[in-house]
mmCIF file of C-alpha atoms in Angstrom:
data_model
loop_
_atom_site.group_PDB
_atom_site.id
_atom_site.type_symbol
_atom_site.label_atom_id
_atom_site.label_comp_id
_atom_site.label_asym_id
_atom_site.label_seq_id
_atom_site.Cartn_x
_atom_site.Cartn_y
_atom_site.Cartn_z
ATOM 1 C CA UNK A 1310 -2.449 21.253 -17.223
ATOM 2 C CA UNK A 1311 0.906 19.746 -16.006
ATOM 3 C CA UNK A 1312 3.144 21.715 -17.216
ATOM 4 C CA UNK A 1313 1.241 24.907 -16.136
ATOM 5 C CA UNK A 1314 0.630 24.128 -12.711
ATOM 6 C CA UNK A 1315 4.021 22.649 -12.439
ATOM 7 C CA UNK A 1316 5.645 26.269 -13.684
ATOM 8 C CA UNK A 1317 3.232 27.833 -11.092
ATOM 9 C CA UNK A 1318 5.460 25.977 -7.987
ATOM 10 C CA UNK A 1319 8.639 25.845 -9.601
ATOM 11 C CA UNK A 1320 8.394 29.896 -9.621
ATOM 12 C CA UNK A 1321 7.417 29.812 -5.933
ATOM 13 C CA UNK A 1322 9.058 26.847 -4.352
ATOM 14 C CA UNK A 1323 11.646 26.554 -7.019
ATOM 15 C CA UNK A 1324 12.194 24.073 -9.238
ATOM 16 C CA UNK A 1325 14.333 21.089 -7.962
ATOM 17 C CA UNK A 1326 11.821 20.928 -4.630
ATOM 18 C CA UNK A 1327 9.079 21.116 -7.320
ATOM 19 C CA UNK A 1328 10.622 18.091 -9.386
ATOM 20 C CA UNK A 1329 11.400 15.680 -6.219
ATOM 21 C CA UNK A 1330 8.356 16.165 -4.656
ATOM 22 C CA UNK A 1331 6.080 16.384 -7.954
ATOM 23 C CA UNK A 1332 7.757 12.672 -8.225
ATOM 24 C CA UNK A 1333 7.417 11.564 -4.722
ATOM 25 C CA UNK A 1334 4.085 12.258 -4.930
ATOM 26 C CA UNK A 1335 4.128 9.666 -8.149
ATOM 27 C CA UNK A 1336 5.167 7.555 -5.710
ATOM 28 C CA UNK A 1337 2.015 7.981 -3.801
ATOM 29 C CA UNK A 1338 -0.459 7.923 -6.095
ATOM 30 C CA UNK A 1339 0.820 4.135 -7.317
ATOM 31 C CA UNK A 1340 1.084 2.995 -3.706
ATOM 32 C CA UNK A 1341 -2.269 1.907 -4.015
ATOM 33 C CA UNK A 1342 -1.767 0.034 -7.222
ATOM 34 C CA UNK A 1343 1.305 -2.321 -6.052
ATOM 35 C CA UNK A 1344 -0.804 -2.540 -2.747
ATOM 36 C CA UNK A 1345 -3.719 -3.944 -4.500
ATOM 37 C CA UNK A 1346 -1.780 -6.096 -6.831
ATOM 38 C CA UNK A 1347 1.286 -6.954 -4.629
ATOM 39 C CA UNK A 1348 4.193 -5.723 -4.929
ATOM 40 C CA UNK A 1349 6.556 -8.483 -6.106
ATOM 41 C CA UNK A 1350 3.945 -7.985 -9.210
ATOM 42 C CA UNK A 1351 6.304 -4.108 -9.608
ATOM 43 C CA UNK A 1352 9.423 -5.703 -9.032
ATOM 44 C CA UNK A 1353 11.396 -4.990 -12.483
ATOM 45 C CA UNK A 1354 12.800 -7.584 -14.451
ATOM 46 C CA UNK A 1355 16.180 -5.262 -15.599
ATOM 47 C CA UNK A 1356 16.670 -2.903 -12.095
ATOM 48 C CA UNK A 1357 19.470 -1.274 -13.686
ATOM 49 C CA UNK A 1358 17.325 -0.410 -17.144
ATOM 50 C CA UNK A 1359 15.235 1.227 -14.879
ATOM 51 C CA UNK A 1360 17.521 3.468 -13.025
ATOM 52 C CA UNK A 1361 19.358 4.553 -15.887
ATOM 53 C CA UNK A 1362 15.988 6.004 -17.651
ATOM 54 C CA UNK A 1363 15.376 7.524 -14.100
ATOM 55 C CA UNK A 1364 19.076 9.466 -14.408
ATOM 56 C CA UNK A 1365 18.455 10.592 -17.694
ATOM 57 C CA UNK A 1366 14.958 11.664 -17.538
ATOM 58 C CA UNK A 1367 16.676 13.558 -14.215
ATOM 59 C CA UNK A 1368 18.836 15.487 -16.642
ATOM 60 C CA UNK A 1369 16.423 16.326 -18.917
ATOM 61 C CA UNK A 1370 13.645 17.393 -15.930
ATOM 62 C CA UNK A 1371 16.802 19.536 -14.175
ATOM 63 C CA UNK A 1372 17.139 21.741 -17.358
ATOM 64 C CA UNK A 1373 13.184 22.151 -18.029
ATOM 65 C CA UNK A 1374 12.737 22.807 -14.687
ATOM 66 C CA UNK A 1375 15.712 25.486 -14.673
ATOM 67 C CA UNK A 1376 13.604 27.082 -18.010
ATOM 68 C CA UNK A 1377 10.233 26.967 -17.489
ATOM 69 C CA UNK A 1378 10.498 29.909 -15.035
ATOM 70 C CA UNK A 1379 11.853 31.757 -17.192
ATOM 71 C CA UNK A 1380 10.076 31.019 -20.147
ATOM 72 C CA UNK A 1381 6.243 31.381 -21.467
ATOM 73 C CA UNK A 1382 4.611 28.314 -22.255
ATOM 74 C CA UNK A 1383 4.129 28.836 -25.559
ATOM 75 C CA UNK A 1384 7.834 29.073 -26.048
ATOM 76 C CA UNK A 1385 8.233 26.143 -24.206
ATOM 77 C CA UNK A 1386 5.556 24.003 -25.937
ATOM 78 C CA UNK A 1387 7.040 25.071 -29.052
ATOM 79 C CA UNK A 1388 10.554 24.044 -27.875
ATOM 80 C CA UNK A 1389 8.960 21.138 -26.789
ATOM 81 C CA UNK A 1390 7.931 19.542 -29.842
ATOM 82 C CA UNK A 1391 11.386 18.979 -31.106
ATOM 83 C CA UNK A 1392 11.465 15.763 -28.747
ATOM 84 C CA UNK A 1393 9.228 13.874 -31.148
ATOM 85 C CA UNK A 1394 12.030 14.579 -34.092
ATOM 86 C CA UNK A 1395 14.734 13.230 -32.062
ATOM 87 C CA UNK A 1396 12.769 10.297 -31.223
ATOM 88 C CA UNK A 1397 12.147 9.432 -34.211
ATOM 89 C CA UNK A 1398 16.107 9.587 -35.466
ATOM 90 C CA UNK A 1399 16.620 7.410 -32.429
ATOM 91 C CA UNK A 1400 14.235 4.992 -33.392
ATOM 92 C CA UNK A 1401 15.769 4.586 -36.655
ATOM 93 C CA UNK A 1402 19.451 4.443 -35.520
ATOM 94 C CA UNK A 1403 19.255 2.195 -32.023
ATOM 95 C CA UNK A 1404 15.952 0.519 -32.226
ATOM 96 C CA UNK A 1405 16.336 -0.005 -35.694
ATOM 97 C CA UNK A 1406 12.164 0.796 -36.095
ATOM 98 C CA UNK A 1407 11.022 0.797 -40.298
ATOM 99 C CA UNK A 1408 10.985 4.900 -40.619
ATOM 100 C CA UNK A 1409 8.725 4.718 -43.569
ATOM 101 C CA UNK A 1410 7.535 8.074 -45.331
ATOM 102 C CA UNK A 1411 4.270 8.259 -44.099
ATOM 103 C CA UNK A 1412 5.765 8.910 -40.736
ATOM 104 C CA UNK A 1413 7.730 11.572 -41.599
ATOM 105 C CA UNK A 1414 5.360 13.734 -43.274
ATOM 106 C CA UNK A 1415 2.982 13.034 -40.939
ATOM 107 C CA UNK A 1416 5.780 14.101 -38.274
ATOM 108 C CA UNK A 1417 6.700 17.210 -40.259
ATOM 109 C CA UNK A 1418 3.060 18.658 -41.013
ATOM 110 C CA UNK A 1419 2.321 18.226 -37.114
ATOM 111 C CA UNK A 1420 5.355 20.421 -36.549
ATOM 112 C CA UNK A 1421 4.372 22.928 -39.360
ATOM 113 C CA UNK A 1422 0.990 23.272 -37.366
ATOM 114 C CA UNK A 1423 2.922 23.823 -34.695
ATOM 115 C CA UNK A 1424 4.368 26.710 -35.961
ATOM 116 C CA UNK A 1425 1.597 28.506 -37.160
ATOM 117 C CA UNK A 1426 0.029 28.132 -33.697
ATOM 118 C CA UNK A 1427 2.638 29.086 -31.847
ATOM 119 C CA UNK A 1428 4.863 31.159 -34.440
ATOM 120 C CA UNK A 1429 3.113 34.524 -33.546
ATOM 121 C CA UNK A 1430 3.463 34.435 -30.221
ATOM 122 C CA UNK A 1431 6.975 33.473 -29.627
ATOM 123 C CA UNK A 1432 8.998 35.895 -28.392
ATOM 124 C CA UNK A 1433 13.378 35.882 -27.552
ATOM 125 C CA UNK A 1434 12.334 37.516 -24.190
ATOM 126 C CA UNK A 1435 13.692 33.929 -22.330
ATOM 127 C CA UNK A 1436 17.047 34.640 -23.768
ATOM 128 C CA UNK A 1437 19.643 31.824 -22.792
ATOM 129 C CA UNK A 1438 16.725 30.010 -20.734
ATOM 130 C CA UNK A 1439 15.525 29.309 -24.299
ATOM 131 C CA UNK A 1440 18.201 27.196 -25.015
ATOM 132 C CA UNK A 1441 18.224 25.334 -21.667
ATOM 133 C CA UNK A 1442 15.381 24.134 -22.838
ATOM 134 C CA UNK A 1443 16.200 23.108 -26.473
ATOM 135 C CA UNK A 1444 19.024 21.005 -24.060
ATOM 136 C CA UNK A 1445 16.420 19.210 -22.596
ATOM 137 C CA UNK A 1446 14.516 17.638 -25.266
ATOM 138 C CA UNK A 1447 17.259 14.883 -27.208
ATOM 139 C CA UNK A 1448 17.779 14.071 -23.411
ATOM 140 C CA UNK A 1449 14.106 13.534 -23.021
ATOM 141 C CA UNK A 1450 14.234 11.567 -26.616
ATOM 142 C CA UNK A 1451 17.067 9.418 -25.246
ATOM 143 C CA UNK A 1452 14.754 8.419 -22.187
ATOM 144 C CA UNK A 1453 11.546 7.796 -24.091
ATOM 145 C CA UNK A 1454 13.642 5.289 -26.385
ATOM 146 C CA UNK A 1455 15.088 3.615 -23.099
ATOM 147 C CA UNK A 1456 11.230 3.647 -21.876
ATOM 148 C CA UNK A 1457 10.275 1.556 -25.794
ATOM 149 C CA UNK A 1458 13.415 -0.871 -24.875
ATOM 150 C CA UNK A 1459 12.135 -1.517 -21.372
ATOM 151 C CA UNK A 1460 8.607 -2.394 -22.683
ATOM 152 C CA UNK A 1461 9.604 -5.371 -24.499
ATOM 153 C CA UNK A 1462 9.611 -7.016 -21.134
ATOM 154 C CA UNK A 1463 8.438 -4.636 -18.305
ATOM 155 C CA UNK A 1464 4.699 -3.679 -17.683
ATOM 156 C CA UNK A 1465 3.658 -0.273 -18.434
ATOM 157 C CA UNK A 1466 2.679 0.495 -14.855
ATOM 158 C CA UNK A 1467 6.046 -0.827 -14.000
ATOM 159 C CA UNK A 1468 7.739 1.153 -15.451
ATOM 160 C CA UNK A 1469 5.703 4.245 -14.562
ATOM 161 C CA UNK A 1470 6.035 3.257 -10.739
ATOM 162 C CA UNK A 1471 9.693 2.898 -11.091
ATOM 163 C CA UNK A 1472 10.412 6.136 -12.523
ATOM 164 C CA UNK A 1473 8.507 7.738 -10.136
ATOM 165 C CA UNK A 1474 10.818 6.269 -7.480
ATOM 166 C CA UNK A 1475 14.379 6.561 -9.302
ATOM 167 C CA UNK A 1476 13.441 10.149 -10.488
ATOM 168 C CA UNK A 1477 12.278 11.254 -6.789
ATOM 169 C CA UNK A 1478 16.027 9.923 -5.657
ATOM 170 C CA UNK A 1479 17.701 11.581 -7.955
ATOM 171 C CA UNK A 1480 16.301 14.777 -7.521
ATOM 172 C CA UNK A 1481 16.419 14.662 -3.608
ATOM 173 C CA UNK A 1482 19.915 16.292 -3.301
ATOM 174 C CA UNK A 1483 19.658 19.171 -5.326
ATOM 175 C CA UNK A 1484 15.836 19.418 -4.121
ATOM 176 C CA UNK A 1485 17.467 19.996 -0.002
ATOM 177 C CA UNK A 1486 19.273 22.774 -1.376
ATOM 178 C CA UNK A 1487 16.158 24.974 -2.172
ATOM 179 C CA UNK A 1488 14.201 23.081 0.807
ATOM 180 C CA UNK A 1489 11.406 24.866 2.223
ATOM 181 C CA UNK A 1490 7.301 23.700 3.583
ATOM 182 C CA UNK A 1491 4.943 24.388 0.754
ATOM 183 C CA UNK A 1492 1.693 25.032 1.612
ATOM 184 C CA UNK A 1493 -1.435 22.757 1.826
ATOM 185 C CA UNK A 1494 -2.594 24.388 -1.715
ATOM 186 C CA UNK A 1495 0.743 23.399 -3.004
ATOM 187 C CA UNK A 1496 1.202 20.014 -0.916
ATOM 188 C CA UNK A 1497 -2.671 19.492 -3.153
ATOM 189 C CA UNK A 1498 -1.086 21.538 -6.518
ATOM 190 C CA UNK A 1499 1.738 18.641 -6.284
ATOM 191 C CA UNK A 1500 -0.273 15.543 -5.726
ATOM 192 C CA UNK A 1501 -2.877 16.790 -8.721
ATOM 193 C CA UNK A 1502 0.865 16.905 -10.514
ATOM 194 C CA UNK A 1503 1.741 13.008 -9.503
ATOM 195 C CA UNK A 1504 -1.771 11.840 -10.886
ATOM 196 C CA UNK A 1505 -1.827 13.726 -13.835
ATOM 197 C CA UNK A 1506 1.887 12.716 -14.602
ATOM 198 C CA UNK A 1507 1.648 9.080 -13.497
ATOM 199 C CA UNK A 1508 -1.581 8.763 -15.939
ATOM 200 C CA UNK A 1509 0.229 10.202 -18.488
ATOM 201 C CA UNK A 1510 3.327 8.431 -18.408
ATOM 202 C CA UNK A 1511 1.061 5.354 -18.060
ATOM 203 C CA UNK A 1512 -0.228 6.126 -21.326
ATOM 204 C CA UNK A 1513 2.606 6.652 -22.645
ATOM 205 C CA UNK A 1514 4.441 3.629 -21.777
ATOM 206 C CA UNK A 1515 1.309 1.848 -22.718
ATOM 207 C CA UNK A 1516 1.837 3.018 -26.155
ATOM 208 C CA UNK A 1517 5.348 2.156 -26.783
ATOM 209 C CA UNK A 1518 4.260 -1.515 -25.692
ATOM 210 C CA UNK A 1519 1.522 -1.874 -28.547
ATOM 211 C CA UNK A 1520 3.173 0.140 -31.362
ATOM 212 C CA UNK A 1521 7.107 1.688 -33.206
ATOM 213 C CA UNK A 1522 7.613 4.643 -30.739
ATOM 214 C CA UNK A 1523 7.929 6.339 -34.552
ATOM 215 C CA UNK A 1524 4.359 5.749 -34.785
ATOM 216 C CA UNK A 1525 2.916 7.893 -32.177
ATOM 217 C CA UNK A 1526 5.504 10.654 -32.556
ATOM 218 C CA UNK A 1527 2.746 12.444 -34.837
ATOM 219 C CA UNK A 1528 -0.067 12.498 -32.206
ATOM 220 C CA UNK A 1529 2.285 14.668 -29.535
ATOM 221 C CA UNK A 1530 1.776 17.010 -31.429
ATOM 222 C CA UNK A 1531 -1.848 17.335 -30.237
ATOM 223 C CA UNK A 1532 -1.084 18.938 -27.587
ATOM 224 C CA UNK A 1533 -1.475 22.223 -28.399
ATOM 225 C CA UNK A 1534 -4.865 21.006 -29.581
ATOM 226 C CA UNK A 1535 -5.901 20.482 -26.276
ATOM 227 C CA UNK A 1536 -4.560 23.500 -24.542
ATOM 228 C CA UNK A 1537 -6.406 25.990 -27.022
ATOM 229 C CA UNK A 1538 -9.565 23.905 -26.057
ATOM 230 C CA UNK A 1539 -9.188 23.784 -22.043
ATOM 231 C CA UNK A 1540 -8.252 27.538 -22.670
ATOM 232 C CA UNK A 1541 -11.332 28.663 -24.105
ATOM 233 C CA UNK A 1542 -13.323 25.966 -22.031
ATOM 234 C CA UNK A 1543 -11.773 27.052 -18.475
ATOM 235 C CA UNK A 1544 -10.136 30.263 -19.112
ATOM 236 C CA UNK A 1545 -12.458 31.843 -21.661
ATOM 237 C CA UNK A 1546 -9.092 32.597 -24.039
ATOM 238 C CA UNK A 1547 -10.666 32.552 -27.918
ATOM 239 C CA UNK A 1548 -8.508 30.827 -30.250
ATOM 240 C CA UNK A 1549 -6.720 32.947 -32.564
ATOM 241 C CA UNK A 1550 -6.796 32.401 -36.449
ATOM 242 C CA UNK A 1551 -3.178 30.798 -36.236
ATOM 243 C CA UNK A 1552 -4.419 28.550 -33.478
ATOM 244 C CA UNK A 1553 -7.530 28.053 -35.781
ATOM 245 C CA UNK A 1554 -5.231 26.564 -38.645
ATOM 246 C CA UNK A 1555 -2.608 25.095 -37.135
ATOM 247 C CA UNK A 1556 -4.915 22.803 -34.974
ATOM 248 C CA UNK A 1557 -6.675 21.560 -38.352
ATOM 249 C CA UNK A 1558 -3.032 21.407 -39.891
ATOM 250 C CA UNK A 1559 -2.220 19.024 -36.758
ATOM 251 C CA UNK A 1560 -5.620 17.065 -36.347
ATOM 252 C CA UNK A 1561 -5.546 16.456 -40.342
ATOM 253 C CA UNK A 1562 -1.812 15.172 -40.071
ATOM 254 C CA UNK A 1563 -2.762 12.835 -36.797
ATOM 255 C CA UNK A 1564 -5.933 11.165 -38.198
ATOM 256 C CA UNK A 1565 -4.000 10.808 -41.941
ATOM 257 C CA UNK A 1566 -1.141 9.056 -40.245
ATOM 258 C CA UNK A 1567 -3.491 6.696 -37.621
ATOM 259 C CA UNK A 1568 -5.199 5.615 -41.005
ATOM 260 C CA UNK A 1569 -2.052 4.716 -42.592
ATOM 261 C CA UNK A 1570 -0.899 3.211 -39.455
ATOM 262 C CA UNK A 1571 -4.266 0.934 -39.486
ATOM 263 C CA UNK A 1572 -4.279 -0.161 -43.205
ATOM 264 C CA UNK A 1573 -0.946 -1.472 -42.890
ATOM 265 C CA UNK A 1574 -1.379 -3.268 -39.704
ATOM 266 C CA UNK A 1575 -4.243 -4.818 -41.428
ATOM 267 C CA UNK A 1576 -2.248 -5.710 -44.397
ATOM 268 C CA UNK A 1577 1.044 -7.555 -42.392
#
């Protein structure tokens, strides 16, 4: 739902305007929060670990936000789901996480759903755009691994609030360059865009705190899982016989690798 409605503005309103203000409006939505709970209770404990994820998820949010106009969404979910596999290489080298097997395969049969689902449908009609993209995702990986470091001593809502605020600066000059008034359905378009993205990164971030960012790597790819159902549910699109098999492919390889995940927690 995110990433749709955020291609939506970035096609009208363009797409740095669309990233600073989608953020801003992160901002908003946890004003509330540190209001309730006080907000000395969201100062960070490492400023500068914060700001640096906010520059390089910046990066990474310029070039998807350069593609996505360009680009279907099913080329760009599929491009997408290359982050988890640099995640997990980055796990292994800088955060020195046990990559056992299990987390591979399950890793590689999500991403061999993947393909099946999305495999027909992909299409070189985004041309260089294409590889924008690719660009985007090890950046992406590199500030999901900052995100797993910051959790050893930040709270996930933190950290959500903060990127919010370091990503909304960051994008703020190159977002005055394509400045223009979006309209009330787009000023409500972009706040739907801060809650849905603050609960997600929430989630997230709430995730890396409990468990090896290796470990959930495998459930991303459920994804697609989700958009074939809210597309037949909202949009009465019927699930195609790839989409059919590749969803079982990736809900077999997610509940195999949570079970694996669960018997050895039990066992250590």
């Amino acid at each position: 739902m995110l990433n749709s409605i955020m291609r939506g503005l970035a096609i009208h309103i363009g797409p740095f305007l669309t990233q600073a203000l989608r953020y801003l409006m992160g901002v908003l939505v946890m004003l509330p929060l540190a209001w309730g709970a006080g907000f000395a209770s969201y100062r960070p404990r490492n400023i500068g670990g914060q700001f640096t994820r906010g520059a390089v998820h910046t990066a990474g949010l310029c070039l998807w936000f350069i593609a996505i106009p360009h680009i279907t969404l099913a080329d760009t979910t599929a491009i997408g789901f290359t982050t988890p596999l640099f995640i997990m290489m980055g796990a292994a080298l800088f955060l020195r996480e046990p990559m056992r097997w299990e987390r591979w395969v399950a890793s590689g049969l999500g991403f061999a759903g993947v393909l099946i689902v999305v495999g027909p449908k992909l299409s070189a009609s985004g041309g260089g755009y294409s590889l924008v993209m690719l660009a985007s995702s090890p950046i992406f990986a590199a500030s999901f691994l900052i995100t797993k470091a910051l959790t050893r001593y930040e709270r996930p809502e933190v950290i959500v609030a903060w990127q919010s605020i370091t990503v909304a600066l960051f994008s703020l000059p190159p977002a005055l360059t394509q400045w223009q008034m979006p309209s009330a359905v787009q000023w409500l378009l972009l706040l739907l865009c801060g809650v849905l993205g603050s609960a997600g990164h929430y989630c997230l971030s709430r995730s890396f705190s409990v468990a090896d960012i290796s470990a959930t790597q495998s459930v991303k790819f459920l994804d697609l899982v989700w958009a074939a159902l809210l597309g037949w549910l909202l949009f009465a699109d019927i699930p195609s016989q790839s989409t059919l098999i590749g969803g079982a492919v990736i809900c077999a390889s997610t509940l195999w690798i949570a079970r694996r995940e669960a018997r050895t927690a039990r066992t250590n």
